[in-house]
Amino acid sequence: MAVDYAVIVLYLASMLAMGWWGMRRARSKSEFLVAGRRLGPWMYSGTMAAIVLGGASTIGGVGLGYKYGLSGAWMVFTIGLGLLALSVFFSARIARLKVYTVSEMLDLRYGGKAGVISGVVMWAYTLMLAVTSTIAYATIFDVLFDLPRTAAIILGGTIVVAYSTLGGMWSITITDMVQFVVKTIGVLLLLLPIAVVKAGGFAEMKAALPTAYFEPLGIGGETIFTYVLIYTFGMLIGQDIWQRVFTARTDKVAKWGGTVAGTYCLAYALAGAVIGTAAKVIYPKLPSADDAFATIVKDELPMGVRGLVLAAALAAVMSTSSGALIACATVANNDIWSRLRGLTAKAEGEHDEVKGNRAFILIMGVGVILIAIALNDVVQALTVAYNLLVGGLLVPILGGLLWKRGTVQGALAAVTVGGLSVIGLMAAYGILANQPVYYGLLASLAAYVAVSLATRPTDPAVLAAWRERLAGRGGDETEPEAPAAEAAPARS
């Protein structure tokens, strides 16, 4: 394993080096939180694909393939569909808003008053997403170094917190590009063909496994529908995803770069399912389906290649973790803390803004590590996060983008009713049940429409300002531009 260890250690060291490099670029709030809004199509596509394809998509996707066959691709497939829908229908408008958070968008659309409540819901979602990604380090480092769970979480979490705190979105962007390349090589170009060959090829796989393993809907229609509600709709409204949209240089980059990333996700989904199906042939009686990825990597890959593929899994987890961490800190600082203190962006200088956001990443990062150590059930934590996100925020966000009659009172009612309904239904049916997100979403929609129609329409001046921002006029245009020589490396 010496060569494999060397590959992993070199990878981790490069992440820290890129964090140090990013610190030199992050001189303003815009640079620190959204990479100066200057990413071109190549960088934008790579980083967007990196953040949405995390440990659940890699280790979990292979595990679903092991359990259900090719239909195990549906979870990651719905993530790709969500990213495609976001990119084609909404990303151009989102990029033109020139904001930093989803709550800022809600304030612009509805005329204020929705920010803190929506910010709390979004903060809870991004916090749990960061926690569950951090817990995934334990599985990978256990395979790599036989580390105890707590030590593995501290090691992986410290590295992510360090480079995220140093350079903000610039560090995360550069590291995500490396992680995207490592994942592509490790999973798509190496592990996928090797796994199929080791299983004897597709003909042998079909002969060895039940027919259900090769049926497109074998995982079940209700499960697929739930995946669409949680993951496809979750991609449309998550702060971690929107914050990447804000990094696009133009609205066209956001649209077409995101479309490329979404298409890549579809291919990644199928690859994970095929790898899992091959693992079922090779290891028909693993104690847990989630062990399939680590087992096939450890036992079937040659030295060096094994290290690269494990680095790919680590890259997947770190991408999601760092993206969720900066999203969590951005919401905590800009949507909750600053509003509670009665501050605005104009009340502090740019230099203080960078320091403040850097401090919040560090604080949130330490909190994430501590919660990850204390928490055991990852699936339940992630389910709670997505149920709250979709049940509480989907309707007011999409309603604000699509229905001009929606009002701030309707938005607040939707967040409150949807969020409380989801919590109550999870208590009644169980956290992992499908009913909470189904009925919570319907309750949120009913509250939004009823209250909006029962209250006065949004002030025409607010709607006029909103249309101006959607047209790309206004926003943080006063942000200082980097010199041309500095900006060039960020373009692709």
CSV table of C-alpha atoms in Angstrom, one decimal, residues 206-489:
chain,number,residue,atom,x,y,z
A,206,LYS,CA,-26.5,-11.0,-16.9
A,207,ALA,CA,-26.1,-14.8,-16.5
A,208,ALA,CA,-25.1,-14.5,-12.8
A,209,LEU,CA,-27.8,-12.1,-11.6
A,210,PRO,CA,-31.6,-12.0,-11.5
A,211,THR,CA,-33.3,-10.2,-14.4
A,212,ALA,CA,-34.5,-7.5,-12.1
A,213,TYR,CA,-30.9,-6.2,-11.9
A,214,PHE,CA,-31.2,-5.1,-15.5
A,215,GLU,CA,-34.7,-3.6,-15.4
A,216,PRO,CA,-34.7,0.2,-15.7
A,217,LEU,CA,-37.4,0.6,-13.0
A,218,GLY,CA,-36.3,-2.3,-10.8
A,219,ILE,CA,-35.8,0.0,-7.8
A,220,GLY,CA,-39.5,0.9,-7.7
A,221,GLY,CA,-41.6,3.7,-9.0
A,222,GLU,CA,-42.4,5.2,-5.6
A,223,THR,CA,-38.7,5.3,-4.8
A,224,ILE,CA,-37.9,7.1,-8.0
A,225,PHE,CA,-40.7,9.6,-7.5
A,226,THR,CA,-39.3,10.3,-4.0
A,227,TYR,CA,-35.8,10.8,-5.4
A,228,VAL,CA,-37.3,13.3,-7.9
A,229,LEU,CA,-39.0,15.3,-5.1
A,230,ILE,CA,-36.0,15.3,-2.8
A,231,TYR,CA,-33.0,15.5,-5.1
A,232,THR,CA,-34.2,17.0,-8.4
A,233,PHE,CA,-36.1,19.7,-6.6
A,234,GLY,CA,-33.3,20.0,-4.0
A,235,MET,CA,-30.9,20.9,-6.8
A,236,LEU,CA,-33.2,23.7,-7.9
A,237,ILE,CA,-33.0,25.6,-4.6
A,238,GLY,CA,-30.0,24.6,-2.5
A,239,GLN,CA,-27.7,27.4,-1.3
A,240,ASP,CA,-24.6,25.2,-2.1
A,241,ILE,CA,-25.8,24.9,-5.7
A,242,TRP,CA,-26.9,28.5,-6.2
A,243,GLN,CA,-23.6,29.8,-4.8
A,244,ARG,CA,-21.8,28.0,-7.6
A,245,VAL,CA,-24.2,29.5,-10.1
A,246,PHE,CA,-23.2,32.9,-8.8
A,247,THR,CA,-19.6,32.2,-9.8
A,248,ALA,CA,-20.4,32.1,-13.5
A,249,ARG,CA,-18.8,34.9,-15.6
A,250,THR,CA,-22.0,35.3,-17.7
A,251,ASP,CA,-25.5,33.9,-17.7
A,252,LYS,CA,-24.6,31.9,-20.8
A,253,VAL,CA,-21.8,30.2,-18.9
A,254,ALA,CA,-24.3,29.4,-16.1
A,255,LYS,CA,-26.7,27.9,-18.6
A,256,TRP,CA,-24.5,25.9,-20.9
A,257,GLY,CA,-21.8,25.1,-18.3
A,258,GLY,CA,-24.4,23.7,-16.0
A,259,THR,CA,-26.0,21.7,-18.8
A,260,VAL,CA,-22.6,20.0,-19.5
A,261,ALA,CA,-22.2,19.3,-15.7
A,262,GLY,CA,-25.7,17.8,-15.5
A,263,THR,CA,-25.1,15.6,-18.5
A,264,TYR,CA,-21.8,14.4,-16.8
A,265,CYS,CA,-23.9,13.5,-13.7
A,266,LEU,CA,-26.1,11.2,-15.8
A,267,ALA,CA,-23.0,9.3,-17.1
A,268,TYR,CA,-21.6,9.2,-13.5
A,269,ALA,CA,-24.9,7.7,-12.3
A,270,LEU,CA,-24.9,4.9,-14.8
A,271,ALA,CA,-21.2,4.2,-14.1
A,272,GLY,CA,-21.8,3.8,-10.4
A,273,ALA,CA,-24.7,1.4,-11.0
A,274,VAL,CA,-22.7,-0.7,-13.3
A,275,ILE,CA,-19.7,-0.9,-10.9
A,276,GLY,CA,-22.1,-1.9,-8.1
A,277,THR,CA,-23.7,-4.5,-10.3
A,278,ALA,CA,-20.3,-5.9,-11.2
A,279,ALA,CA,-19.4,-6.0,-7.5
A,280,LYS,CA,-22.5,-8.1,-6.8
A,281,VAL,CA,-21.2,-10.7,-9.2
A,282,ILE,CA,-17.7,-10.7,-7.7
A,283,TYR,CA,-18.8,-10.4,-4.0
A,284,PRO,CA,-22.4,-11.8,-3.8
A,285,LYS,CA,-22.6,-11.8,0.0
A,286,LEU,CA,-21.2,-8.5,1.4
A,287,PRO,CA,-22.6,-7.6,4.8
A,288,SER,CA,-23.6,-4.1,3.6
A,289,ALA,CA,-24.2,-2.8,0.1
A,290,ASP,CA,-22.2,0.4,1.0
A,291,ASP,CA,-19.1,-1.8,1.4
A,292,ALA,CA,-19.2,-2.6,-2.3
A,293,PHE,CA,-17.1,0.4,-3.4
A,294,ALA,CA,-14.3,0.0,-0.9
A,295,THR,CA,-14.2,-3.8,-1.3
A,296,ILE,CA,-13.8,-3.8,-5.0
A,297,VAL,CA,-11.2,-1.0,-4.9
A,298,LYS,CA,-9.2,-2.7,-2.2
A,299,ASP,CA,-9.3,-6.2,-3.6
A,300,GLU,CA,-9.4,-5.9,-7.4
A,301,LEU,CA,-7.3,-2.9,-8.4
A,302,PRO,CA,-3.5,-2.9,-8.9
A,303,MET,CA,-1.2,-0.9,-6.7
A,304,GLY,CA,-1.1,2.8,-7.6
A,305,VAL,CA,-4.4,2.6,-9.4
A,306,ARG,CA,-6.0,1.7,-6.1
A,307,GLY,CA,-4.6,4.8,-4.5
A,308,LEU,CA,-5.9,7.0,-7.3
A,309,VAL,CA,-9.4,5.5,-7.2
A,310,LEU,CA,-9.5,6.0,-3.4
A,311,ALA,CA,-8.4,9.5,-3.9
A,312,ALA,CA,-11.3,9.8,-6.3
A,313,ALA,CA,-13.7,8.8,-3.6
A,314,LEU,CA,-12.0,11.2,-1.2
A,315,ALA,CA,-12.3,13.9,-3.8
A,316,ALA,CA,-16.0,13.3,-4.2
A,317,VAL,CA,-16.6,13.6,-0.4
A,318,MET,CA,-14.4,16.7,-0.1
A,319,SER,CA,-16.1,18.5,-3.0
A,320,THR,CA,-19.5,18.3,-1.4
A,321,SER,CA,-18.2,19.0,2.1
A,322,SER,CA,-16.3,22.2,1.1
A,323,GLY,CA,-19.2,23.4,-1.0
A,324,ALA,CA,-21.7,22.8,1.8
A,325,LEU,CA,-19.4,24.4,4.4
A,326,ILE,CA,-18.9,27.7,2.6
A,327,ALA,CA,-22.7,27.8,1.9
A,328,CYS,CA,-23.4,27.2,5.5
A,329,ALA,CA,-21.0,29.9,6.6
A,330,THR,CA,-22.3,32.4,4.0
A,331,VAL,CA,-25.9,31.9,5.1
A,332,ALA,CA,-25.0,32.1,8.8
A,333,ASN,CA,-23.1,35.3,8.4
A,334,ASN,CA,-25.0,37.2,5.7
A,335,ASP,CA,-28.6,36.0,6.2
A,336,ILE,CA,-28.7,35.4,10.0
A,337,TRP,CA,-26.0,37.1,12.0
A,338,SER,CA,-25.7,40.3,10.0
A,339,ARG,CA,-29.4,40.8,9.9
A,340,LEU,CA,-29.8,40.1,13.6
A,341,ARG,CA,-27.2,42.8,14.2
A,342,GLY,CA,-28.9,45.2,11.9
A,343,LEU,CA,-26.0,45.4,9.5
A,344,THR,CA,-25.9,45.7,5.8
A,345,ALA,CA,-23.0,45.2,3.4
A,346,LYS,CA,-22.5,48.9,3.3
A,347,ALA,CA,-21.9,49.0,7.1
A,348,GLU,CA,-18.7,47.2,6.8
A,349,GLY,CA,-15.7,47.5,4.6
A,350,GLU,CA,-14.7,44.9,2.1
A,351,HIS,CA,-11.7,43.9,4.1
A,352,ASP,CA,-13.9,43.3,7.2
A,353,GLU,CA,-16.3,41.4,5.0
A,354,VAL,CA,-13.6,38.9,4.0
A,355,LYS,CA,-12.4,38.5,7.6
A,356,GLY,CA,-16.0,38.0,8.8
A,357,ASN,CA,-16.8,35.3,6.3
A,358,ARG,CA,-13.5,33.6,6.9
A,359,ALA,CA,-14.2,33.6,10.6
A,360,PHE,CA,-17.6,32.1,10.0
A,361,ILE,CA,-16.2,29.3,7.8
A,362,LEU,CA,-13.8,28.4,10.6
A,363,ILE,CA,-16.5,28.5,13.3
A,364,MET,CA,-19.0,26.5,11.2
A,365,GLY,CA,-16.2,24.1,10.2
A,366,VAL,CA,-15.3,23.3,13.8
A,367,GLY,CA,-19.0,22.9,14.6
A,368,VAL,CA,-19.4,20.5,11.7
A,369,ILE,CA,-16.5,18.3,12.8
A,370,LEU,CA,-17.9,18.1,16.4
A,371,ILE,CA,-21.4,17.3,15.2
A,372,ALA,CA,-20.0,14.7,12.8
A,373,ILE,CA,-18.2,13.0,15.7
A,374,ALA,CA,-21.3,12.9,17.9
A,375,LEU,CA,-23.7,11.9,15.1
A,376,ASN,CA,-24.2,8.3,14.0
A,377,ASP,CA,-27.1,8.0,11.6
A,378,VAL,CA,-26.0,9.8,8.4
A,379,VAL,CA,-29.1,8.8,6.3
A,380,GLN,CA,-31.5,10.2,8.8
A,381,ALA,CA,-29.6,13.5,9.2
A,382,LEU,CA,-29.5,14.0,5.4
A,383,THR,CA,-33.2,13.1,5.0
A,384,VAL,CA,-34.2,15.7,7.6
A,385,ALA,CA,-32.1,18.3,5.8
A,386,TYR,CA,-33.6,17.6,2.3
A,387,ASN,CA,-37.2,17.3,3.7
A,388,LEU,CA,-36.9,20.8,5.4
A,389,LEU,CA,-35.3,22.3,2.3
A,390,VAL,CA,-37.9,21.0,-0.2
A,391,GLY,CA,-40.9,21.2,2.1
A,392,GLY,CA,-40.1,24.7,3.4
A,393,LEU,CA,-38.3,26.6,0.6
A,394,LEU,CA,-39.2,25.1,-2.8
A,395,VAL,CA,-42.5,26.8,-3.2
A,396,PRO,CA,-41.6,30.3,-2.2
A,397,ILE,CA,-38.4,30.2,-4.3
A,398,LEU,CA,-39.9,28.8,-7.5
A,399,GLY,CA,-43.1,30.8,-6.9
A,400,GLY,CA,-41.1,34.0,-6.7
A,401,LEU,CA,-39.4,33.2,-10.0
A,402,LEU,CA,-42.6,32.1,-11.9
A,403,TRP,CA,-45.6,33.8,-10.3
A,404,LYS,CA,-45.7,37.5,-10.0
A,405,ARG,CA,-48.8,37.4,-7.7
A,406,GLY,CA,-46.9,35.8,-4.9
A,407,THR,CA,-46.4,38.0,-1.9
A,408,VAL,CA,-44.1,38.2,1.1
A,409,GLN,CA,-46.9,37.0,3.4
A,410,GLY,CA,-47.5,34.0,1.1
A,411,ALA,CA,-43.8,33.2,1.1
A,412,LEU,CA,-43.5,33.4,4.9
A,413,ALA,CA,-46.6,31.2,5.2
A,414,ALA,CA,-45.2,28.7,2.8
A,415,VAL,CA,-41.9,28.4,4.7
A,416,THR,CA,-43.6,28.2,8.1
A,417,VAL,CA,-46.4,25.8,7.2
A,418,GLY,CA,-44.2,23.6,5.0
A,419,GLY,CA,-41.4,23.4,7.5
A,420,LEU,CA,-43.7,22.7,10.5
A,421,SER,CA,-45.6,20.1,8.4
A,422,VAL,CA,-42.5,18.3,7.5
A,423,ILE,CA,-41.3,18.2,11.1
A,424,GLY,CA,-44.7,17.0,12.4
A,425,LEU,CA,-45.1,14.4,9.7
A,426,MET,CA,-41.5,13.0,10.3
A,427,ALA,CA,-42.5,12.6,14.0
A,428,ALA,CA,-45.7,10.8,13.0
A,429,TYR,CA,-44.5,8.6,10.1
A,430,GLY,CA,-40.8,8.3,10.8
A,431,ILE,CA,-37.9,10.3,9.5
A,432,LEU,CA,-37.2,8.0,6.5
A,433,ALA,CA,-40.9,7.8,5.4
A,434,ASN,CA,-42.0,9.4,2.1
A,435,GLN,CA,-45.1,11.1,3.4
A,436,PRO,CA,-43.4,14.0,5.1
A,437,VAL,CA,-42.0,15.5,1.9
A,438,TYR,CA,-45.1,14.7,-0.1
A,439,TYR,CA,-47.6,16.3,2.2
A,440,GLY,CA,-45.3,19.0,3.5
A,441,LEU,CA,-44.8,20.2,-0.1
A,442,LEU,CA,-48.5,20.2,-0.7
A,443,ALA,CA,-49.2,22.1,2.5
A,444,SER,CA,-46.5,24.7,1.6
A,445,LEU,CA,-48.0,25.2,-1.9
A,446,ALA,CA,-51.6,25.6,-0.5
A,447,ALA,CA,-50.4,28.1,2.1
A,448,TYR,CA,-48.4,30.1,-0.5
A,449,VAL,CA,-51.3,30.4,-3.0
A,450,ALA,CA,-54.0,31.0,-0.4
A,451,VAL,CA,-52.2,33.7,1.6
A,452,SER,CA,-50.8,35.4,-1.5
A,453,LEU,CA,-54.3,35.7,-3.0
A,454,ALA,CA,-55.7,36.9,0.3
A,455,THR,CA,-53.1,39.7,0.8
A,456,ARG,CA,-52.2,42.8,-1.2
A,457,PRO,CA,-50.0,42.3,-4.3
A,458,THR,CA,-46.3,43.0,-4.0
A,459,ASP,CA,-45.5,46.7,-4.3
A,460,PRO,CA,-45.0,47.5,-8.0
A,461,ALA,CA,-41.8,49.3,-7.2
A,462,VAL,CA,-40.4,46.1,-5.6
A,463,LEU,CA,-41.4,44.1,-8.7
A,464,ALA,CA,-39.9,46.8,-11.0
A,465,ALA,CA,-36.6,46.5,-9.1
A,466,TRP,CA,-36.8,42.8,-9.3
A,467,ARG,CA,-37.2,42.8,-13.0
A,468,GLU,CA,-34.2,45.2,-13.3
A,469,ARG,CA,-32.1,42.7,-11.4
A,470,LEU,CA,-33.4,39.8,-13.5
A,471,ALA,CA,-32.3,41.8,-16.6
A,472,GLY,CA,-28.8,42.0,-15.2
A,473,ARG,CA,-28.9,45.6,-14.1
A,474,GLY,CA,-27.7,46.4,-10.6
A,475,GLY,CA,-26.2,44.1,-7.9
A,476,ASP,CA,-22.6,44.1,-6.7
A,477,GLU,CA,-21.2,45.9,-9.7
A,478,THR,CA,-19.1,48.0,-7.4
A,479,GLU,CA,-17.0,45.0,-6.5
A,480,PRO,CA,-13.3,45.7,-7.4
A,481,GLU,CA,-12.2,43.9,-10.5
A,482,ALA,CA,-8.9,42.0,-10.4
A,483,PRO,CA,-6.2,43.1,-12.7
A,484,ALA,CA,-6.4,41.4,-16.1
A,485,ALA,CA,-3.2,39.5,-15.5
A,486,GLU,CA,-4.6,38.0,-12.3
A,487,ALA,CA,-8.0,37.3,-13.7
A,488,ALA,CA,-6.7,35.3,-16.7
A,489,PRO,CA,-5.9,32.0,-14.8
